[in-house]
Amino acid sequence: MIVWLFLLLGFGRVPQTHTVEIRGMEFHPAALTAAVGDTVVWINRDIVPHTATAKGSAGWDTGSLVASQSGRYVVRHNGVLHYACTFHPTMHGTLTVR
Amino acid sequence: MPRPTHPLLVAVSLAIASSLHAQNAASPDLSDPEVAHVAVTANSIDIDMAKFAQTRTTNGAVKQFAATMITDHTAVNEQAAALAKKLGVTPADNAVSQSLEDGAKQARAALEPLHGKAFDRAYIDREVAYHQAVLDAIDKLLIPTTENADLRQLLTAVRPAVATHLEHAKHLRIELGGTPRASK
Ligand SMILES: [Cu+2]
């Protein structure tokens, strides 16, 4: 009963890992939903380097990810976070945390 | 095909047209070593132009664009070199590479006397035209004439990067104001 209650309230939730592939100069998926405590991994499948860099101050920056390299962020804040590649301003993604 | 207005576009289009004509006449088109040479030349030209731009511009967004051109085209050339080595292919000079080189010399000469905003606009105009020409060359010449599957795969993988650079340059060009030279 207590375990069930904890699960219902979300205390027993096991943190998940979400993967965003960067390929063809796009984030796949470009829109991701995660929870606080989850980990988001960006892996670069392209030849050219990319970043996944949050807009605004309360965010993250993977720094330059060369081919096959990955970067990660442990989600800390609720809300809709927009991010982009600092090298390619046409590349955008969103991370919705709830 | 829309009528190109930029000298480089004309040069590349002529090279493409003559090659396509050669194809129609059932003559040999670009060999794989020649395609590899065109690819490496196209990347090197943009790297050199970006390095020159970095010594000339004072605009942060233009500097960032030039840095991206150097990083990306260098990464592509490293892949091309690795693939050529793996395939035992020695890139071979050819008419398309030479027309690219000639166009680059002309573009560099045109930019040489410019400074400030005039330079930024002319450089980005040139980058818009150049990436459009390279994109056309990839689609109409390089991918169709490449026989080696690995080389074709590399060209296919590079295409989105060139398309992204083109979009980046177009956005930047609008931000710089004035009338774009090669607006098409
Ligand atoms: Cu990028």
XYZ file of N, CA, C and O in Angstrom, chain B residues 15 38 43 55 58 71 74 101 127 135 144 170:
48
model
N 30.496 24.257 -66.120
C 31.204 22.990 -65.920
C 30.209 21.838 -65.807
O 30.400 20.770 -66.387
N 37.110 17.253 -56.831
C 36.141 18.360 -56.801
C 35.670 18.598 -55.367
O 35.607 19.738 -54.896
N 35.706 22.177 -50.633
C 35.862 22.413 -49.196
C 37.022 23.364 -48.909
O 36.890 24.290 -48.105
N 40.197 37.470 -40.820
C 41.201 38.522 -40.657
C 40.622 39.901 -40.990
O 41.216 40.912 -40.674
N 34.799 42.470 -38.499
C 34.740 42.783 -37.074
C 33.358 42.427 -36.525
O 33.070 42.669 -35.364
N 35.491 24.871 -39.468
C 35.334 23.616 -38.730
C 34.661 22.541 -39.583
O 35.142 21.411 -39.674
N 36.560 21.494 -42.845
C 37.752 20.732 -42.462
C 37.352 19.305 -42.084
O 38.013 18.334 -42.493
N 38.439 26.777 -58.726
C 39.631 27.542 -58.324
C 39.626 28.934 -58.969
O 39.909 29.932 -58.299
N 29.108 33.685 -50.104
C 28.873 32.401 -49.453
C 27.504 31.824 -49.829
O 27.359 30.614 -49.993
N 25.740 23.034 -53.788
C 24.562 22.180 -53.625
C 24.076 21.664 -54.987
O 23.759 20.474 -55.150
N 25.158 12.017 -59.072
C 24.775 11.194 -60.226
C 25.948 10.506 -60.937
O 25.759 9.439 -61.527
N 22.034 32.828 -45.708
C 20.890 33.641 -46.145
C 20.331 34.478 -44.991
O 20.023 35.654 -45.159
